[in-house]
Coordinates of C-alpha atoms and ligand atoms in Angstrom, one line a residue:
X1 CA 19.6 -2.6 29.7
X2 CA 22.0 -2.6 26.7
X3 CA 25.3 -0.9 26.8
X4 CA 25.3 0.6 23.3
X5 CA 28.5 1.9 21.8
X6 CA 28.0 4.7 19.3
X7 CA 30.3 5.4 16.4
X8 CA 29.1 8.3 14.3
X9 CA 29.7 8.6 10.5
X10 CA 32.3 11.1 9.4
X11 CA 30.5 11.2 6.0
X12 CA 26.8 12.1 6.4
X13 CA 24.8 11.7 3.2
X14 CA 22.6 14.3 1.5
X15 CA 19.0 13.7 2.5
X16 CA 16.4 12.9 -0.1
X17 CA 13.6 15.2 -1.2
X18 CA 10.9 14.5 1.4
X19 CA 8.2 15.3 -1.1
X20 CA 9.3 12.3 -3.2
X21 CA 10.3 9.5 -0.9
X22 CA 8.2 6.6 -2.0
X23 CA 8.7 3.6 0.2
X24 CA 12.0 2.0 1.3
X25 CA 14.3 3.5 -1.2
X26 CA 16.6 5.6 1.0
X27 CA 18.5 4.6 4.2
X28 CA 19.9 6.8 6.9
X29 CA 23.5 7.3 8.1
X30 CA 23.5 4.8 10.9
X31 CA 22.3 1.3 11.9
X32 CA 22.1 -0.7 15.1
X33 CA 23.9 -4.0 15.2
X34 CA 24.1 -6.6 18.0
X35 CA 25.4 -10.2 18.0
X36 CA 24.2 -13.4 19.7
X37 CA 26.2 -16.4 20.6
X38 CA 24.8 -19.5 22.3
X39 CA 26.0 -19.5 25.9
X40 CA 26.9 -15.8 25.9
X41 CA 23.5 -14.3 24.8
X42 CA 23.1 -11.0 23.0
X43 CA 26.3 -8.9 23.1
X44 CA 28.2 -6.0 21.5
X45 CA 25.3 -3.7 21.0
X46 CA 26.5 -0.9 18.7
X47 CA 25.4 1.9 16.4
X48 CA 27.7 2.3 13.5
X49 CA 27.7 4.1 10.1
X50 CA 25.3 2.5 7.6
X51 CA 27.5 0.3 5.4
X52 CA 27.8 -3.0 3.5
X53 CA 28.3 -6.0 5.6
X54 CA 30.5 -8.9 4.7
X55 CA 29.3 -12.5 5.1
X56 CA 30.7 -15.9 4.2
X57 CA 28.7 -17.5 1.4
X58 CA 27.9 -20.4 3.7
X59 CA 26.2 -18.2 6.2
X60 CA 23.1 -20.1 7.2
X61 CA 20.5 -17.4 6.5
X62 CA 21.3 -17.5 2.8
X63 CA 20.4 -21.1 2.6
X64 CA 17.6 -21.9 5.0
X65 CA 16.1 -18.4 5.6
X66 CA 16.3 -18.5 9.4
X67 CA 15.4 -14.8 9.5
X68 CA 12.8 -12.5 11.2
X69 CA 11.9 -8.9 10.6
X70 CA 9.6 -6.2 12.0
X71 CA 8.3 -2.9 10.8
X72 CA 7.4 0.2 12.8
X73 CA 7.7 4.0 12.3
X74 CA 8.9 7.1 14.1
X75 CA 6.7 10.1 13.5
X76 CA 7.7 13.8 13.8
X77 CA 5.0 15.7 15.7
X78 CA 4.3 19.3 14.9
X79 CA 5.5 20.3 18.4
X80 CA 8.9 18.6 17.7
X81 CA 8.3 15.4 19.6
X82 CA 9.4 12.1 18.1
X83 CA 6.8 9.4 18.6
X84 CA 6.8 5.6 18.2
X85 CA 3.5 3.7 18.0
X86 CA 3.1 0.7 20.2
X87 CA 6.7 -0.5 19.8
X88 CA 6.3 -3.2 22.5
X89 CA 3.8 -4.9 20.2
X90 CA 6.6 -5.3 17.6
X91 CA 9.0 -6.5 20.2
X92 CA 6.5 -9.1 21.4
X93 CA 5.7 -10.3 17.9
X94 CA 9.4 -10.5 17.1
X95 CA 9.8 -12.9 20.0
X96 CA 6.8 -15.0 18.8
X97 CA 8.5 -15.2 15.4
X98 CA 11.8 -16.1 17.0
X99 CA 10.1 -18.9 19.0
X100 CA 8.7 -20.4 15.8
X101 CA 12.0 -20.2 14.0
X102 CA 14.2 -21.4 16.9
X103 CA 15.9 -18.1 17.2
X104 CA 16.8 -16.5 20.6
X105 CA 14.4 -14.1 22.1
X106 CA 15.2 -10.5 22.7
X107 CA 14.0 -8.7 25.9
X108 CA 11.2 -6.3 25.0
X109 CA 12.9 -3.4 26.8
X110 CA 16.2 -4.0 24.9
X111 CA 14.3 -4.0 21.5
X112 CA 12.7 -0.6 22.5
X113 CA 16.0 0.8 23.8
X114 CA 17.8 -0.2 20.6
X115 CA 15.0 1.4 18.4
X116 CA 15.0 4.6 20.4
X117 CA 18.8 4.8 20.4
X118 CA 19.3 4.5 16.6
X119 CA 16.3 6.7 15.8
X120 CA 17.8 9.4 18.2
X121 CA 21.1 9.3 16.4
X122 CA 19.4 9.7 13.0
X123 CA 16.6 12.0 14.2
X124 CA 17.4 14.6 11.6
X125 CA 16.3 12.0 9.0
X126 CA 12.7 11.9 10.2
X127 CA 10.8 13.7 7.5
X128 CA 8.3 16.4 8.3
X129 CA 6.2 16.6 5.2
X130 CA 2.5 15.5 5.9
X131 CA 2.1 11.8 5.7
X132 CA 5.9 11.0 5.9
X133 CA 7.7 9.1 8.6
X134 CA 10.8 7.2 9.4
X135 CA 10.2 3.5 8.7
X136 CA 12.2 1.3 11.2
X137 CA 13.2 -2.1 10.0
X138 CA 14.6 -4.4 12.8
X139 CA 15.6 -7.8 11.5
X140 CA 17.6 -10.8 12.7
X141 CA 19.6 -13.4 10.7
X142 CA 21.2 -16.7 11.4
X143 CA 25.0 -16.3 11.0
X144 CA 26.5 -19.7 11.6
X145 CA 28.8 -20.8 8.7
X146 CA 27.4 -24.2 8.0
X147 CA 25.1 -25.8 5.4
X148 CA 23.6 -28.6 7.5
X149 CA 20.0 -27.8 8.5
X150 CA 19.8 -27.0 12.2
X151 CA 19.1 -23.9 14.3
X152 CA 22.1 -21.5 14.1
X153 CA 24.1 -20.9 17.2
X154 CA 24.9 -17.3 16.3
X155 CA 22.8 -14.4 15.0
X156 CA 22.9 -10.8 14.2
X157 CA 20.1 -8.3 15.1
X158 CA 20.2 -5.2 13.0
X159 CA 18.0 -2.1 12.7
X160 CA 18.0 0.1 9.6
X161 CA 15.9 3.2 9.0
X162 CA 14.3 4.6 5.9
X163 CA 12.5 7.9 5.5
X164 CA 9.2 7.0 3.7
X165 CA 6.1 8.4 2.2
X166 CA 3.0 6.3 1.2
X167 CA 3.6 2.6 0.6
X168 CA 1.3 2.4 -2.4
X169 CA 1.7 4.8 -5.3
X170 CA -2.1 5.3 -5.0
X171 CA -1.5 6.9 -1.5
X172 CA -4.7 7.0 0.5
X173 CA -6.8 6.2 -2.6
X174 CA -8.6 3.0 -3.3
X175 CA -6.5 0.1 -4.5
X176 CA -7.6 -2.9 -6.7
X177 CA -7.2 -6.3 -5.2
X178 CA -6.9 -9.6 -7.0
X179 CA -8.3 -12.7 -5.1
X180 CA -5.6 -15.4 -5.4
X181 CA -7.1 -18.8 -6.2
X182 CA -3.9 -20.6 -7.5
X183 CA -1.2 -20.1 -4.8
X184 CA -1.5 -20.1 -1.1
X185 CA 0.4 -18.1 1.5
X186 CA 0.2 -20.1 4.7
X187 CA -1.5 -22.9 6.6
X188 CA -2.0 -23.4 10.3
X189 CA 1.1 -24.9 11.9
X190 CA 3.3 -23.2 9.3
X191 CA 4.8 -19.7 9.7
X192 CA 1.9 -17.5 8.6
X193 CA 1.7 -15.8 11.9
X194 CA 5.4 -15.1 12.0
X195 CA 7.0 -12.1 10.4
X196 CA 9.8 -13.9 8.4
X197 CA 11.1 -13.3 4.9
X198 CA 10.1 -16.7 3.7
X199 CA 6.4 -15.8 3.8
X200 CA 7.1 -12.9 1.5
X201 CA 9.4 -14.8 -0.8
X202 CA 6.5 -17.2 -1.3
X203 CA 4.1 -14.4 -2.1
X204 CA 5.9 -12.4 -4.8
X205 CA 4.9 -14.7 -7.7
X206 CA 1.3 -14.2 -6.9
X207 CA 1.8 -10.4 -6.5
X208 CA 3.6 -10.3 -9.9
X209 CA 0.6 -12.1 -11.5
X210 CA -1.8 -9.6 -9.9
X211 CA 0.4 -6.6 -10.9
X212 CA 0.4 -7.9 -14.5
X213 CA -3.4 -7.9 -14.5
X214 CA -3.5 -4.3 -13.2
X215 CA -4.0 -5.1 -9.5
X216 CA -2.0 -3.6 -6.7
X217 CA -2.1 -6.6 -4.3
X218 CA -3.6 -10.1 -3.8
X219 CA -6.2 -11.2 -1.3
X220 CA -5.1 -14.6 0.2
X221 CA -7.6 -17.3 0.9
X222 CA -6.9 -20.0 3.5
X223 CA -4.5 -22.8 2.3
X224 CA -6.7 -25.7 3.2
X225 CA -10.3 -25.0 2.0
X226 CA -9.3 -22.2 -0.4
X227 CA -12.3 -20.2 0.6
X228 CA -11.8 -18.3 3.9
X229 CA -10.5 -14.8 3.7
X230 CA -7.1 -14.4 5.3
X231 CA -5.1 -11.3 4.5
X232 CA -3.8 -9.0 1.7
X233 CA -0.2 -9.1 0.5
X234 CA 1.3 -6.6 3.0
X235 CA -1.8 -5.8 5.1
X236 CA -4.5 -7.4 7.2
X237 CA -7.9 -6.8 5.7
X238 CA -11.4 -5.7 6.9
X239 CA -14.8 -5.7 5.2
X240 CA -17.9 -3.8 6.3
X241 CA -20.9 -5.9 5.4
X242 CA -24.4 -4.6 6.4
X243 CA -23.0 -2.5 9.2
X244 CA -20.7 -5.1 10.7
X245 CA -16.9 -5.0 10.2
X246 CA -15.4 -8.4 9.6
X247 CA -11.8 -9.5 9.7
X248 CA -10.1 -12.9 9.8
X249 CA -9.4 -14.4 13.3
X250 CA -5.8 -14.9 14.6
X251 CA -5.6 -18.7 14.3
X252 CA -2.0 -19.2 13.2
X253 CA -2.0 -18.5 9.5
X254 CA -2.4 -14.7 9.3
X255 CA -0.1 -12.0 10.6
X256 CA -1.3 -10.5 13.9
X257 CA -0.9 -6.9 12.8
X258 CA -0.4 -4.0 15.2
X259 CA -2.5 -1.7 13.0
X260 CA -5.1 -4.5 12.8
X261 CA -5.4 -4.7 16.6
X262 CA -5.5 -0.9 16.8
X263 CA -8.4 -0.7 14.3
X264 CA -10.3 -3.4 16.3
X265 CA -9.8 -1.5 19.5
X266 CA -11.0 1.8 17.9
X267 CA -14.0 0.2 16.3
X268 CA -15.0 -1.3 19.7
X269 CA -14.5 2.0 21.4
X270 CA -16.8 3.7 18.8
X271 CA -19.5 1.0 19.3
X272 CA -19.1 -0.3 15.7
X273 CA -19.9 -4.0 15.5
X274 CA -16.7 -5.8 14.7
X275 CA -16.1 -9.5 14.5
X276 CA -12.9 -11.5 14.2
X277 CA -14.4 -14.6 12.5
X278 CA -14.0 -16.8 9.5
X279 CA -15.9 -15.8 6.4
X280 CA -15.7 -17.0 2.9
X281 CA -15.0 -15.4 -0.5
X282 CA -18.5 -16.6 -1.5
X283 CA -20.1 -14.7 1.4
X284 CA -18.1 -11.6 0.4
X285 CA -19.0 -11.8 -3.3
X286 CA -22.6 -12.5 -2.5
X287 CA -22.7 -9.4 -0.2
X288 CA -21.2 -7.4 -3.0
X289 CA -23.9 -8.6 -5.4
X290 CA -26.6 -7.8 -2.9
X291 CA -25.2 -4.2 -2.4
X292 CA -24.3 -5.1 1.2
X293 CA -20.5 -4.8 0.9
X294 CA -20.2 -1.3 2.2
X295 CA -16.5 -0.7 2.7
X296 CA -13.2 -2.6 2.5
X297 CA -9.7 -1.6 3.7
X298 CA -6.3 -3.0 4.5
X299 CA -4.3 -2.2 7.6
X300 CA -0.6 -2.3 8.1
X301 CA 2.3 -0.3 9.4
X302 CA 3.7 0.5 6.0
X303 CA 0.3 0.9 4.3
X304 CA -1.5 2.5 7.4
X305 CA -5.2 2.2 6.2
X306 CA -5.6 1.5 2.6
X307 CA -9.1 1.6 1.1
X308 CA -10.0 -1.2 -1.3
X309 CA -12.1 -0.1 -4.3
X310 CA -12.3 -3.3 -6.3
X311 CA -12.0 -7.1 -5.9
X312 CA -11.5 -9.5 -8.8
X313 CA -12.5 -13.1 -7.9
X314 CA -12.3 -15.5 -10.8
X315 CA -13.1 -12.8 -13.3
X316 CA -16.1 -11.4 -11.3
X317 CA -15.5 -7.8 -10.4
X318 CA -16.9 -6.3 -7.2
X319 CA -16.6 -2.5 -7.0
X320 CA -16.8 -1.3 -3.5
X321 CA -18.5 1.9 -2.4
X322 CA -18.3 3.2 -6.0
X323 CA -14.5 3.1 -5.8
X324 CA -14.5 5.8 -3.2
X325 CA -13.0 5.9 0.3
X326 CA -15.6 4.7 2.8
X327 CA -16.6 6.9 5.8
X328 CA -15.4 4.4 8.4
X329 CA -12.2 3.8 6.5
X330 CA -11.5 7.5 6.4
X331 CA -12.4 7.9 10.1
X332 CA -9.9 5.1 11.1
X333 CA -7.2 6.6 8.9
X334 CA -7.8 10.1 10.4
X335 CA -7.9 8.8 14.0
X336 CA -4.9 6.6 13.8
X337 CA -2.7 9.0 11.9
X338 CA -3.7 11.9 14.3
X339 CA -2.5 9.7 17.2
X340 CA 0.6 8.6 15.4
X341 CA 1.7 12.1 14.5
X342 CA 0.7 13.5 18.0
X343 CA -2.1 15.7 16.7
X344 CA -4.8 14.0 18.8
X345 CA -4.9 13.1 22.5
X346 CA -3.6 9.6 23.0
X347 CA -6.2 8.3 25.4
X348 CA -5.2 4.7 24.7
X349 CA -1.5 5.3 25.6
X350 CA -0.3 4.0 22.3
X351 CA 2.5 6.4 21.6
X352 CA 6.0 6.5 23.2
X353 CA 8.1 9.6 23.0
X354 CA 11.8 9.3 22.2
Ligands
COI1 C1 4.8 -3.4 7.4 O1 3.6 -3.0 7.2 O2 5.5 -2.8 8.2 C2 5.3 -4.5 6.8 O3 6.2 -5.1 7.3 C3 4.8 -4.8 5.4 C4 6.0 -4.9 4.5 C5 6.3 -6.2 4.1 C6 6.3 -3.7 3.7

């Protein structure tokens, strides 16, 4: 149990228009900060006014990217409750990331306590417009002042909060995806399964290329054979082919998404055939040509469920479901968001009230 010292701001900001939030542009009045020192563990848990932080230019994170982050949301239910969605999954994943990056683990209950505490302090910032929420961004950075390559002995764990609307400007409308055949995101044994900034730094060149061609995101293929479907830029990805829903297996190179896992559990509950298995871009394009690629969607905390209307692979275009939202895609979106916003009974015990 953390002993969290709270210092409230004396200068609260004006809140943004919740009809026009976009994603990750505004930040709340407070943040959570905690330090780690080898031999002492995590200490000095505190909530302080949101502000700039000052770091020595030789701080390790700037040089070797020993860094982790997470993403989850707080939802404002109509009856006034504030809900989190499966926050223990984020805490567990943070620890898997930390293990991979030689960073100290954080007890799951401390992670959840810290999230709840800072969200409670800034609860007035949780927007209430339909489809909006408070995005929670926990992250940890290596803070030793040294430029030799080694695991840091000191860290900071920080949580910032951002009121958000839809991640993509398209909202819950189909997006166009470019299949990346030049760059790769991850290989087994690397950091593909970890949520660390370096994975995203390595992805922006490809995203830029896709954006310039009029595509919202890229679809990554595996880094070795360059043919197995992995994930989309900021989401896991599912394809419904001939009645069966396929998604890439968790084998070390893709991010084990909380929304991905929730979709699989819901599909199984509904009796929809769902397989976590390797499948190739050729199988996918062949299914599209044969009219068997029925639906495609991405899943993620930021993106929720995002229908995919078009794929471009080496210039061949596959239009999916006439560029309309698929029935199953819509059902998953409706079900997940109803649970998250406390509108539906949470039979699966996924929400935690603050
Ligand atoms: C999320 O879905 O929460 C993510 O972390 C994706 C992100 C990089 C915006």
